[in-house]
Amino acid sequence: MALPHLLLLLSLHCSLFVALVSGWKTLQGSPPVVIARGGFSGLFPDSSLLSYNLALKTISPNVTLWCDLQLTKDGVGICFPDIKLDNATDIIAVYPDKAKDYLINKVPTRGWFSVDYSFNELANVSLVQGVFSRTPSFDGRKSHILRVENVAKLVKSPSTGLWLNVQHDRFYKHHNLSVEKFLHSLSTKQVSISYISSPNADFLRRVRSNSGLKKTVTIFRFLELHEIEPTTNKTYGALLKNLEFIRTFASGILVPKGYIWPVDSELYLHKHTSLVSDAHKQGLKVFVSDIVNDVTFSYNFSYDPLAECLSFIDNGDFSVDGILSDFPVTPSVAINCFPGVRRNSKKQVDTLIISKYGASGDYPACTDLAYKKAKSDGADVIDCPVQISKDGIPFCLSSIDLSTTTNVAQTKFRTRKTIIPEIQKGSGIYTFSLTWNEIKTLTPSILKPYEKYLLFRNPKFKNQGKFITLSEFLSLAKGSGVLINIENAAYLASKRGLSVTKAVLKALQKAGYDKPRSPKVMIQSTHSSVLKVFKDKSKYERVYKVDENIHDADDKAIEDIKTFADSVVVKKASVFTQNAAFLVNSTTTVARFHSFKLPVYVETFSNEFVSQAWDYYSDAFFEINSFVIGVKVNGIITDFPKTAARYTRNRCLKHGKKAPYVNPIEPGKLLRQISKSSHLTPSPPLPVLHDSNVTEPHLPSVSGTFPIFGAAR
């Protein structure tokens, strides 16, 4: 009896030694494994050839292909994500009125099941995207259900292999089908299975005793804490407390991410549990599931799936041994590019990271909290859109209309709502209608650009922070570059008697930003008339913002821009055109400005997956990478500066031979794989920027005293 325990201790000692030498805190000290659930199922139909091939092309070599094993009526093993075929195929159209009722884990369930069809009968059935929030554009590709043997043939060295997940062994046994018999048939065909997982302890015991599967690693899959494991009749929560028992029939465990990083009812993280270290002490590997890019996860990660992956592998306390994901390229990047990368790590590219209203993805825009977060997150330049109060105090706010980012509409100041066509179409309560002391009493509101998708930003802090004057901003930003954005200057000067440009110049001078060796100052505007005011201030970089989407600019327009600006800002759509959230092609915009030696900054980069084209795998890393590496933009303007700043420090950028996941996305490549039945309507071509779009009269001088309010509502 002592020998097995001695061998286990020796094994654990060796694993600990390897871990200490390699730096990885996995059980054996090797990098975590990436498991592609049904291939790249976050984009293509789960378990389709398209899905598996994309996983292999973007992640290889460190990828394991996951196959949810189901059995057909004639005993053929297929890879399919659910026991019900109607969840991710068009079987309802192929075999209408063929639904059956079965007990699944003692629960009556109606649907179309593989046990009622031979494999040949399923040849007419096509795989479709089973998650409604994902694009259905690839459903018409006639992706057929694959045999396990077909998927196994896709695995080529040095890939880490094939993972079979067996969820319903008892159901198939009830229908006179044997998963074990099928597994034995695979071993006789020289099909290698790297891992087999199951939530059934007795099934894993039988797998371990199968002589043909001695090299296969058995993994016990934990379901939700309250669910009952059929062999022991105990909850998975209870079994979690007896890892020594799990070790008798499994070499590892697969757990939902909440087992390791639990969250409260509002989706904020608790302290991580000791599960990983406890399991490692028992010699058990730990794999984590439910790592998905396109769902709402803990607000602590700011909609950044890469940050979530890093919390499981690079937190200083532990590392899981593998990550199961629908978007396997994200954990692959986390493992290969970011371990050990910190705020003070050396930048690998010179791209400027410029905040958008501070870290407005995490806190209300232009508040002290948003600016402090942007600075601590590593933004190179922090921005202040300057507005001006009724009593002439310049301050930072994302909009001249207080209604968009404050509670002003719920206060006594709501009666000051006016319509001013020169500023916007609808009515608003404008900054110049309230004194600074009145504005300071307002409560800030966090921006909600993707509210219609039910994606909200940091709700616990949605009304936190305070608004600050331009002078306070310049003091807070010391040590960082600053970008001062000036809009509506002509209206304010001619109609309100307020000079924003003079207020900005005075504040910069008072804060010492006009002195030699002071931090970088950028003055941005969509109006050439504003930038011309700063022509003699060579210390300041004048930034012209192109407000419309364009695909090119003619020589005359660029030559004109060079007379009043030192750089330009364009929108993302002016660099890569899109159609139905798919990239179509690259424009010549950046190259044209670069040919005239004008740096180009691009906005706005957000973390929410709905803000990105499908081509970027629902991960901000790939979008940023395509702009930085693909077209070499000079700066990224983002409301999540932490994500962008971390990108510039990733170690994969310094490698001479780029991994497939570090290459920029090729526009149009994914679009070409869409089924012709999708019928995407071509988008109209973007215009060229002409000189007439750029030229405008000089900024009017400040004159007279004017009424505070505009036209009656």
XYZ file of C-alpha atoms in Angstrom:
713
model
C 0.000 0.000 0.000
C 2.938 2.347 0.701
C 4.448 2.052 -2.779
C 1.701 3.933 -4.692
C 1.848 6.748 -2.131
C 5.645 6.894 -2.427
C 5.419 7.046 -6.219
C 2.804 9.804 -5.967
C 5.050 11.820 -3.641
C 8.014 11.408 -5.990
C 5.852 12.433 -8.938
C 4.618 15.522 -7.098
C 8.173 16.410 -6.055
C 9.382 16.197 -9.664
C 6.419 18.236 -10.899
C 7.128 20.938 -8.307
C 10.791 21.046 -9.326
C 9.882 21.441 -13.037
C 7.369 24.170 -12.173
C 9.969 26.124 -10.221
C 12.475 25.881 -13.067
C 10.013 26.793 -15.874
C 8.205 29.587 -14.049
C 4.788 28.120 -14.818
C 2.709 27.236 -11.759
C 0.956 24.371 -13.518
C 1.177 20.861 -12.050
C 4.113 19.817 -14.241
C 5.597 23.247 -14.887
C 4.722 23.211 -18.588
C 2.645 25.901 -20.314
C -1.131 25.456 -20.008
C -2.901 23.559 -22.775
C -5.435 25.321 -25.013
C -8.548 23.246 -25.702
C -10.644 24.367 -28.667
C -14.253 23.533 -27.800
C -15.729 22.153 -31.005
C -12.864 23.900 -32.801
C -13.296 27.663 -33.130
C -16.975 27.467 -32.210
C -17.201 31.135 -31.242
C -17.222 31.936 -34.946
C -18.084 28.861 -37.041
C -20.696 26.167 -36.334
C -19.541 23.996 -33.441
C -17.677 20.793 -34.440
C -17.649 21.705 -38.138
C -14.652 21.251 -40.425
C -14.476 25.050 -40.760
C -14.355 25.397 -36.992
C -11.661 22.777 -36.399
C -9.515 24.037 -39.266
C -9.580 27.632 -38.025
C -8.479 26.481 -34.574
C -5.557 24.573 -36.063
C -4.512 27.421 -38.358
C -4.625 30.195 -35.767
C -3.296 28.400 -32.699
C -1.108 25.459 -33.736
C 0.936 23.894 -32.259
C -0.391 24.322 -28.717
C -3.981 23.242 -29.289
C -6.148 20.280 -28.337
C -9.337 19.733 -30.338
C -12.405 19.135 -28.189
C -15.102 16.745 -29.397
C -18.394 16.192 -27.562
C -18.978 12.523 -28.336
C -22.454 11.392 -29.381
C -23.459 7.991 -30.828
C -25.722 7.329 -33.798
C -28.236 4.492 -34.093
C -25.610 2.335 -35.846
C -22.942 2.998 -33.228
C -20.938 5.614 -35.122
C -19.233 8.169 -32.903
C -19.795 11.773 -33.986
C -18.601 15.132 -32.701
C -21.574 17.279 -31.776
C -22.003 19.812 -28.944
C -25.310 18.615 -27.513
C -27.324 15.444 -27.102
C -30.137 17.207 -28.971
C -29.353 17.571 -32.661
C -31.898 20.360 -33.181
C -29.811 22.730 -31.071
C -27.131 23.220 -33.728
C -28.255 21.642 -37.023
C -31.011 22.084 -39.595
C -32.428 18.624 -38.794
C -35.897 20.046 -38.135
C -36.110 21.032 -41.815
C -34.625 17.738 -43.025
C -36.714 15.436 -40.814
C -39.797 17.411 -39.769
C -42.243 15.841 -37.319
C -39.588 13.402 -36.087
C -39.145 14.788 -32.586
C -38.956 12.244 -29.764
C -39.332 12.394 -25.983
C -36.632 10.888 -23.776
C -35.474 11.139 -20.192
C -32.110 12.923 -20.006
C -30.688 12.734 -16.500
C -34.227 11.962 -15.288
C -35.589 15.094 -17.000
C -38.232 14.659 -19.767
C -36.715 16.169 -22.913
C -38.173 16.599 -26.377
C -36.044 16.936 -29.506
C -34.148 15.203 -32.297
C -31.558 12.705 -31.002
C -28.635 10.959 -32.697
C -29.782 7.538 -31.403
C -32.733 7.688 -33.815
C -30.627 8.117 -36.968
C -27.892 6.201 -38.701
C -24.805 8.110 -39.711
C -25.866 7.884 -43.386
C -29.237 9.399 -42.490
C -27.422 12.327 -40.922
C -25.476 12.969 -44.130
C -28.260 15.315 -45.275
C -28.123 17.320 -42.056
C -25.973 20.460 -41.870
C -24.359 22.064 -38.854
C -25.440 25.609 -37.997
C -24.416 28.159 -35.380
C -26.185 27.125 -32.187
C -25.676 30.391 -30.282
C -28.152 33.029 -31.421
C -25.911 35.981 -30.543
C -23.268 34.774 -33.035
C -23.336 35.271 -36.767
C -25.447 32.779 -38.746
C -23.696 33.805 -41.971
C -21.798 30.505 -42.257
C -24.851 28.278 -41.802
C -25.414 27.779 -45.518
C -21.977 26.217 -46.097
C -23.375 22.663 -45.806
C -21.051 21.768 -42.955
C -21.636 18.089 -42.343
C -21.511 16.234 -39.042
C -18.086 14.666 -38.601
C -17.070 11.237 -37.364
C -14.631 11.205 -34.480
C -12.130 9.478 -36.784
C -12.337 12.372 -39.250
C -11.561 14.891 -36.516
C -8.700 12.722 -35.221
C -7.089 12.825 -38.669
C -6.964 16.635 -38.468
C -4.660 16.457 -35.454
C -1.065 16.592 -36.597
C 2.132 16.764 -34.562
C 3.146 18.860 -32.671
C -0.496 19.591 -31.755
C -1.408 18.225 -28.360
C -4.194 15.982 -29.595
C -7.868 15.155 -29.352
C -10.116 15.473 -26.294
C -13.324 13.421 -26.135
C -16.010 14.597 -23.746
C -18.552 11.908 -22.844
C -21.540 13.494 -21.180
C -24.309 10.889 -21.537
C -22.863 7.379 -21.279
C -25.925 6.121 -19.380
C -28.365 7.462 -21.976
C -26.608 5.602 -24.778
C -26.401 2.428 -22.688
C -30.175 2.630 -22.238
C -30.445 2.565 -26.043
C -28.195 -0.504 -26.337
C -25.214 1.543 -27.465
C -21.840 1.338 -25.762
C -19.445 4.261 -25.570
C -16.777 1.884 -24.251
C -17.198 -0.395 -27.237
C -16.808 2.592 -29.540
C -13.673 3.734 -27.692
C -12.222 0.227 -28.031
C -12.887 0.357 -31.777
C -10.880 3.589 -31.962
C -7.878 1.965 -30.291
C -7.962 -0.874 -32.839
C -7.925 1.729 -35.627
C -4.840 3.413 -34.120
C -6.842 6.548 -33.332
C -5.088 8.307 -30.480
C -7.178 10.045 -27.806
C -5.223 12.389 -25.554
C -7.962 13.118 -23.015
C -11.356 11.692 -22.080
C -13.591 13.681 -19.752
C -16.890 12.809 -18.155
C -19.065 13.938 -15.223
C -19.595 10.229 -14.399
C -17.055 8.733 -11.980
C -17.947 5.103 -12.730
C -17.512 5.621 -16.480
C -14.011 7.037 -15.958
C -13.092 4.044 -13.786
C -14.049 1.715 -16.632
C -12.088 3.814 -19.142
C -8.991 3.552 -16.946
C -9.243 -0.228 -16.947
C -9.448 -0.342 -20.765
C -6.069 -1.644 -21.935
C -6.385 0.198 -25.222
C -6.681 3.576 -23.464
C -3.774 3.352 -21.023
C -2.108 6.442 -22.515
C -5.309 8.482 -22.405
C -5.593 11.030 -19.591
C -8.924 10.761 -17.736
C -10.510 14.006 -16.556
C -13.430 14.266 -14.166
C -15.772 17.010 -15.299
C -17.504 18.931 -12.531
C -20.963 20.231 -13.342
C -22.736 22.922 -11.306
C -22.262 22.650 -7.534
C -25.842 21.582 -6.786
C -26.093 18.888 -9.485
C -25.887 15.204 -8.545
C -23.078 12.913 -9.732
C -24.808 9.618 -10.736
C -22.262 7.140 -9.338
C -21.853 8.518 -5.829
C -25.253 10.227 -5.633
C -23.457 13.226 -4.147
C -23.455 16.793 -5.407
C -20.452 17.995 -7.339
C -20.029 20.581 -4.597
C -19.608 17.800 -2.046
C -17.160 15.914 -4.285
C -15.080 19.063 -4.569
C -14.144 18.581 -0.927
C -12.816 15.069 -1.571
C -10.149 15.498 -4.253
C -8.258 12.500 -2.896
C -11.209 10.348 -3.968
C -11.185 11.932 -7.463
C -7.515 10.954 -7.777
C -8.472 7.260 -7.635
C -10.106 7.370 -11.089
C -8.920 10.584 -12.790
C -5.682 12.420 -13.507
C -7.315 15.821 -13.569
C -10.491 17.839 -13.184
C -12.388 20.171 -15.502
C -14.326 22.847 -13.645
C -16.464 25.893 -14.530
C -14.499 29.113 -14.033
C -16.646 30.111 -11.055
C -15.137 27.234 -9.065
C -11.831 29.117 -9.192
C -12.853 32.780 -9.472
C -16.351 33.084 -7.968
C -18.403 36.204 -8.627
C -21.144 37.889 -6.646
C -24.683 38.511 -7.874
C -23.531 41.713 -9.588
C -20.708 39.972 -11.496
C -17.804 41.283 -9.438
C -14.992 38.933 -8.456
C -14.505 37.436 -5.039
C -11.032 36.321 -3.967
C -9.956 33.224 -5.860
C -10.477 29.860 -4.158
C -7.704 27.421 -3.240
C -9.025 24.784 -5.668
C -6.078 24.832 -8.086
C -3.421 24.552 -5.393
C -5.477 21.943 -3.501
C -5.842 19.832 -6.654
C -2.154 20.178 -7.519
C -1.272 18.911 -4.030
C -3.261 15.777 -4.871
C -1.460 15.397 -8.195
C -4.529 16.441 -10.184
C -4.334 18.684 -13.223
C -6.912 21.477 -13.339
C -8.646 22.595 -16.524
C -11.083 25.495 -16.597
C -14.188 25.823 -18.809
C -16.703 28.547 -19.747
C -14.023 30.916 -21.052
C -16.033 32.674 -23.743
C -15.332 36.062 -25.353
C -18.816 37.082 -26.420
C -20.747 37.010 -23.155
C -20.880 39.305 -20.154
C -18.275 38.188 -17.641
C -16.936 39.796 -14.468
C -16.781 43.589 -14.662
C -13.340 43.367 -13.050
C -12.014 42.367 -16.481
C -13.497 45.396 -18.300
C -14.878 43.260 -21.161
C -11.332 42.112 -21.965
C -11.288 38.305 -22.460
C -7.496 38.292 -22.512
C -7.470 39.772 -19.007
C -9.792 37.002 -17.851
C -7.521 34.313 -19.328
C -4.488 35.851 -17.632
C -6.267 35.691 -14.271
C -6.159 31.896 -14.530
C -2.544 31.523 -15.639
C -0.549 34.570 -14.503
C -1.896 35.797 -11.171
C 1.182 35.088 -9.057
C -0.480 32.314 -7.026
C -1.324 29.517 -9.458
C -1.843 28.516 -13.052
C -4.465 26.153 -14.389
C -3.177 23.350 -16.600
C -5.482 24.130 -19.493
C -8.236 26.437 -20.742
C -11.323 25.276 -22.639
C -12.641 28.037 -24.886
C -14.954 28.704 -27.835
C -12.364 31.313 -28.882
C -9.166 29.285 -28.377
C -6.924 31.906 -29.937
C -7.413 34.221 -26.925
C -5.977 31.844 -24.281
C -3.244 30.949 -26.770
C -2.193 34.607 -26.993
C -2.413 34.937 -23.202
C -0.120 31.932 -22.705
C 2.423 32.743 -25.394
C 2.587 36.540 -25.403
C 1.747 37.938 -21.974
C 3.091 35.915 -19.017
C 5.084 38.253 -16.812
C 4.072 41.369 -18.761
C 3.367 44.153 -16.287
C 2.626 47.887 -16.303
C 6.356 48.693 -16.178
C 7.398 46.193 -18.858
C 9.169 47.625 -21.878
C 7.016 48.721 -24.823
C 7.640 46.691 -27.966
C 6.106 49.258 -30.335
C 6.095 53.068 -30.365
C 2.342 53.356 -30.876
C 0.833 56.065 -28.667
C -2.020 55.018 -26.392
C -4.434 57.943 -26.075
C -7.393 57.836 -23.719
C -10.945 58.615 -24.799
C -12.457 60.696 -21.988
C -10.011 59.002 -19.622
C -10.690 55.352 -18.854
C -14.355 55.918 -19.700
C -14.938 52.187 -20.152
C -14.488 51.801 -16.400
C -15.690 55.091 -14.876
C -17.928 58.014 -15.896
C -16.253 59.951 -18.703
C -13.958 62.867 -17.849
C -14.185 62.411 -14.082
C -11.217 62.368 -11.763
C -11.633 58.584 -11.382
C -11.553 58.038 -15.164
C -8.398 60.138 -15.510
C -6.584 58.540 -12.579
C -7.419 55.100 -13.986
C -6.180 56.055 -17.473
C -2.922 57.266 -15.998
C -2.378 54.177 -13.833
C -3.368 51.942 -16.764
C -0.439 53.244 -18.801
C -2.017 55.674 -21.259
C 0.710 57.761 -22.921
C -1.673 60.657 -23.508
C -4.739 61.595 -21.454
C -7.470 63.618 -23.133
C -9.702 66.466 -22.036
C -12.589 67.610 -24.278
C -12.806 71.206 -23.102
C -16.213 72.699 -22.407
C -16.871 76.084 -20.863
C -19.341 77.128 -18.198
C -21.613 80.163 -18.114
C -19.049 82.011 -15.993
C -16.168 81.158 -18.350
C -14.540 78.255 -16.457
C -12.993 75.673 -18.822
C -13.500 72.077 -17.678
C -13.418 68.538 -19.081
C -16.610 66.875 -20.317
C -17.246 64.514 -23.216
C -20.106 66.579 -24.611
C -21.245 70.203 -24.612
C -24.691 68.788 -23.818
C -24.848 67.971 -20.105
C -27.770 65.587 -20.705
C -25.540 62.869 -22.154
C -23.243 62.258 -19.172
C -24.920 63.777 -16.107
C -28.207 63.666 -14.214
C -29.008 67.266 -15.193
C -32.362 66.238 -16.702
C -33.480 65.051 -13.245
C -32.511 68.301 -11.505
C -33.966 71.781 -11.226
C -31.794 72.747 -14.227
C -33.992 70.689 -16.583
C -35.920 73.889 -17.369
C -32.824 75.170 -19.194
C -33.290 72.715 -22.030
C -33.001 74.494 -25.394
C -32.708 73.777 -29.099
C -29.587 75.108 -30.799
C -29.376 73.864 -34.407
C -25.763 75.060 -34.749
C -24.735 72.457 -32.162
C -27.085 69.493 -32.605
C -30.464 68.530 -34.038
C -32.298 67.788 -30.803
C -32.639 69.758 -27.619
C -30.019 69.833 -24.884
C -28.966 71.405 -21.616
C -25.680 73.053 -22.464
C -22.587 73.669 -20.381
C -22.715 77.419 -21.033
C -26.190 77.536 -19.457
C -24.870 76.682 -15.979
C -22.144 78.160 -13.822
C -19.233 75.967 -12.757
C -20.584 75.840 -9.191
C -23.898 74.583 -10.571
C -22.181 72.017 -12.801
C -20.202 70.681 -9.822
C -23.478 69.712 -8.131
C -24.392 67.324 -10.965
C -23.903 63.570 -10.714
C -21.893 61.972 -13.527
C -23.304 59.049 -15.510
C -21.147 56.376 -17.118
C -21.422 56.087 -20.894
C -23.584 53.227 -22.222
C -22.685 52.952 -25.925
C -23.840 49.306 -26.163
C -26.878 49.469 -23.933
C -29.107 47.980 -26.645
C -27.026 44.793 -26.407
C -27.491 44.808 -22.604
C -23.778 45.445 -22.161
C -23.248 47.944 -19.349
C -20.073 49.405 -17.932
C -18.970 48.955 -14.311
C -22.439 49.429 -12.753
C -21.162 49.746 -9.169
C -19.336 52.916 -10.193
C -21.740 54.227 -12.838
C -22.292 57.499 -10.948
C -18.953 57.855 -9.160
C -16.266 60.509 -9.530
C -16.298 64.275 -9.866
C -15.923 66.657 -12.780
C -12.727 68.702 -12.873
C -11.608 72.002 -14.359
C -9.004 72.130 -17.102
C -6.464 73.395 -14.567
C -7.194 70.469 -12.248
C -6.902 68.092 -15.198
C -3.480 69.473 -16.167
C -2.296 69.073 -12.602
C -3.642 65.522 -12.347
C -2.103 64.547 -15.690
C 1.440 65.638 -14.772
C 3.949 63.119 -16.079
C 1.692 62.067 -18.965
C 1.041 63.674 -22.308
C -2.241 65.547 -22.693
C -4.674 65.972 -25.555
C -6.979 68.992 -25.441
C -10.001 68.608 -27.685
C -11.768 71.833 -28.734
C -15.136 71.885 -30.512
C -17.938 74.457 -30.951
C -15.418 77.306 -30.550
C -16.933 79.416 -33.348
C -20.431 79.230 -31.887
C -19.228 79.989 -28.354
C -17.220 82.998 -29.521
C -19.830 84.538 -31.819
C -23.034 83.632 -29.959
C -22.011 83.320 -26.319
C -19.068 85.669 -25.965
C -16.825 82.853 -24.695
C -13.333 82.102 -26.035
C -12.390 78.460 -25.485
C -9.035 78.829 -27.244
C -7.926 81.688 -24.983
C -9.038 79.756 -21.926
C -7.008 76.737 -23.052
C -3.879 78.777 -23.810
C -4.090 80.513 -20.447
C -4.523 77.224 -18.531
C -1.607 75.553 -20.375
C 0.650 78.510 -19.690
C -0.331 78.692 -16.020
C 0.352 74.919 -15.607
C 3.786 75.293 -17.248
C 3.006 73.178 -20.297
C 4.494 75.827 -22.575
C 7.926 75.416 -20.978
C 10.784 73.373 -22.482
C 10.826 69.699 -21.434
C 7.191 69.852 -20.340
C 5.004 66.823 -21.226
C 3.565 66.335 -24.700
C 0.606 68.595 -25.516
C -1.790 67.815 -28.380
C -4.526 70.226 -29.465
C -7.271 68.435 -31.401
C -10.225 69.772 -33.369
C -12.385 68.996 -36.380
C -12.017 72.672 -37.322
C -8.971 74.103 -39.047
C -9.939 77.539 -37.687
C -9.259 76.324 -34.134
C -5.907 74.760 -34.975
C -4.766 77.927 -36.782
C -5.015 79.799 -33.477
C -2.205 77.546 -32.198
C -0.026 77.977 -35.307
C 2.674 79.925 -33.485
C 2.726 77.529 -30.537
C 5.313 75.118 -31.904
C 5.479 73.356 -28.533
C 2.003 71.952 -29.156
C 1.118 69.216 -31.671
C -1.944 70.258 -33.654
C -4.207 67.303 -34.479
C -6.852 67.536 -37.181
C -9.767 65.166 -36.728
C -11.426 63.967 -39.944
C -15.009 63.731 -38.817
C -16.424 61.681 -41.712
C -15.501 58.186 -42.873
C -13.247 58.294 -45.956
C -11.308 55.804 -48.058
C -8.692 58.271 -49.351
C -7.682 61.932 -49.402
C -6.549 63.941 -52.421
C -3.212 65.778 -52.519
C -4.741 69.254 -52.229
C -6.659 68.333 -49.087
C -3.584 66.860 -47.404
C -1.406 69.804 -48.418
C -4.001 72.123 -46.906
C -4.110 70.066 -43.682
C -0.328 70.344 -43.387
C -0.609 74.137 -43.204
C -2.492 74.000 -39.905
C -1.977 70.483 -38.461
C 0.897 68.198 -37.514
C -1.113 64.948 -37.405
C -4.603 63.587 -38.062
C -7.251 61.485 -36.349
C -9.486 59.213 -38.402
C -12.192 56.725 -37.474
C -11.658 52.971 -37.677
C -13.998 52.685 -40.652
C -11.662 54.983 -42.625
C -8.943 52.325 -42.320
C -10.864 49.047 -42.731
C -14.284 49.123 -44.379
C -17.001 46.812 -43.082
C -20.221 45.218 -44.240
C -22.577 43.571 -41.740
C -19.714 43.553 -39.189
C -17.339 41.756 -41.576
C -14.162 43.413 -42.803
C -14.314 44.094 -46.539
C -10.981 45.684 -47.433
C -8.271 48.159 -46.463
C -8.419 51.778 -47.542
C -5.451 53.901 -48.599
C -6.190 56.536 -45.944
C -3.320 55.827 -43.546
C -0.773 55.273 -46.317
C -1.764 58.552 -48.010
C -1.308 60.637 -44.860
C 1.939 58.822 -44.077
C 3.247 59.628 -47.548
C 2.937 63.310 -46.556
C 4.681 62.572 -43.242
C 1.525 63.097 -41.190
C 1.146 60.713 -38.209
C -2.273 59.035 -38.014
C -4.212 58.278 -34.832
C -7.338 56.112 -34.984
C -10.476 56.041 -32.820
C -12.358 54.617 -30.999
C -11.216 51.232 -29.714
C -13.523 49.596 -27.172
C -13.430 46.225 -25.433
C -17.081 45.241 -25.867
C -17.160 42.489 -28.480
C -20.109 44.054 -30.322
C -17.863 47.024 -31.183
C -15.566 44.786 -33.232
C -15.885 43.079 -36.598
C -16.407 39.298 -36.504
C -12.916 38.987 -38.006
C -11.345 40.039 -34.694
C -12.611 36.985 -32.772
C -14.477 39.149 -30.215
C -11.136 40.200 -28.714
C -9.756 43.755 -28.650
C -6.194 42.390 -28.958
C -6.750 41.302 -32.570
C -8.410 44.554 -33.567
C -5.590 46.662 -32.113
C -2.980 44.333 -33.616
C -4.406 44.706 -37.111
C -4.153 48.497 -36.920
C -0.703 48.593 -35.316
C 1.013 45.793 -37.260
C -1.214 45.767 -40.333
C -1.276 49.459 -41.292
C 1.177 50.909 -38.736
C -1.036 53.585 -37.223
C 0.791 55.962 -34.898
C -1.734 55.977 -32.110
C -4.730 54.160 -30.662
C -7.531 56.198 -29.073
C -9.424 54.040 -26.619
C -11.861 54.147 -23.721
C -10.074 51.096 -22.223
C -6.425 52.265 -22.164
C -5.296 49.368 -19.965
C -6.035 46.865 -22.740
C -4.230 48.893 -25.403
C -1.254 49.714 -23.170
C -0.816 46.045 -22.299
C -0.922 45.170 -26.001
C 2.118 47.384 -26.705
C 4.136 45.370 -24.169
C 3.309 41.879 -25.408
C 6.365 39.745 -26.016
C 5.180 38.273 -29.295
C 5.819 41.637 -30.986
C 9.583 41.254 -30.634
C 9.749 37.774 -32.156
C 11.270 37.728 -35.631
C 9.042 34.876 -36.777
C 5.476 35.873 -36.016
C 3.038 33.239 -34.738
C -0.212 32.968 -36.755
C -2.183 34.727 -34.037
C 0.130 37.766 -34.139
C -0.247 38.322 -37.875
C -2.749 41.083 -38.706
C -6.204 40.029 -39.825
C -6.593 39.982 -43.611
C -9.676 42.075 -44.539
C -12.161 40.182 -46.696
C -10.765 36.717 -45.945
C -13.580 35.771 -43.586
C -16.165 37.475 -45.773
C -15.213 35.177 -48.652
C -16.210 32.156 -46.589
C -19.779 33.317 -46.098
C -22.444 31.292 -47.792
C -23.815 32.897 -50.942
C -27.276 32.393 -49.470
C -26.539 35.073 -46.864
C -27.123 37.797 -49.488
C -25.133 40.619 -47.903
C -25.955 43.919 -49.587
C -22.749 45.707 -50.668
C -22.020 48.875 -48.715
C -21.773 52.120 -50.701
C -18.174 53.267 -51.311
C -16.703 55.768 -48.874
C -15.900 59.270 -50.207
C -12.503 60.858 -50.825
C -11.499 63.764 -48.592
C -11.284 66.873 -50.768
C -9.912 70.324 -50.030
C -13.449 71.703 -49.875
C -14.076 69.429 -46.868
C -11.125 70.963 -45.037
C -11.104 74.707 -45.708
C -13.175 77.054 -43.558
C -13.113 80.734 -42.463
C -11.037 81.968 -39.544
C -12.373 81.635 -36.027
C -14.609 84.624 -35.228
C -13.489 86.942 -32.451
C -15.369 87.095 -29.167
C -17.958 89.856 -29.191
C -20.818 91.302 -27.202
C -23.034 89.949 -24.473
C -25.621 87.408 -25.496
C -28.614 85.781 -23.841
C -27.827 82.518 -22.096
C -30.614 80.512 -23.641
C -31.282 79.546 -27.241
C -34.591 79.074 -28.986
C -37.564 77.992 -26.946
C -38.147 74.284 -26.789
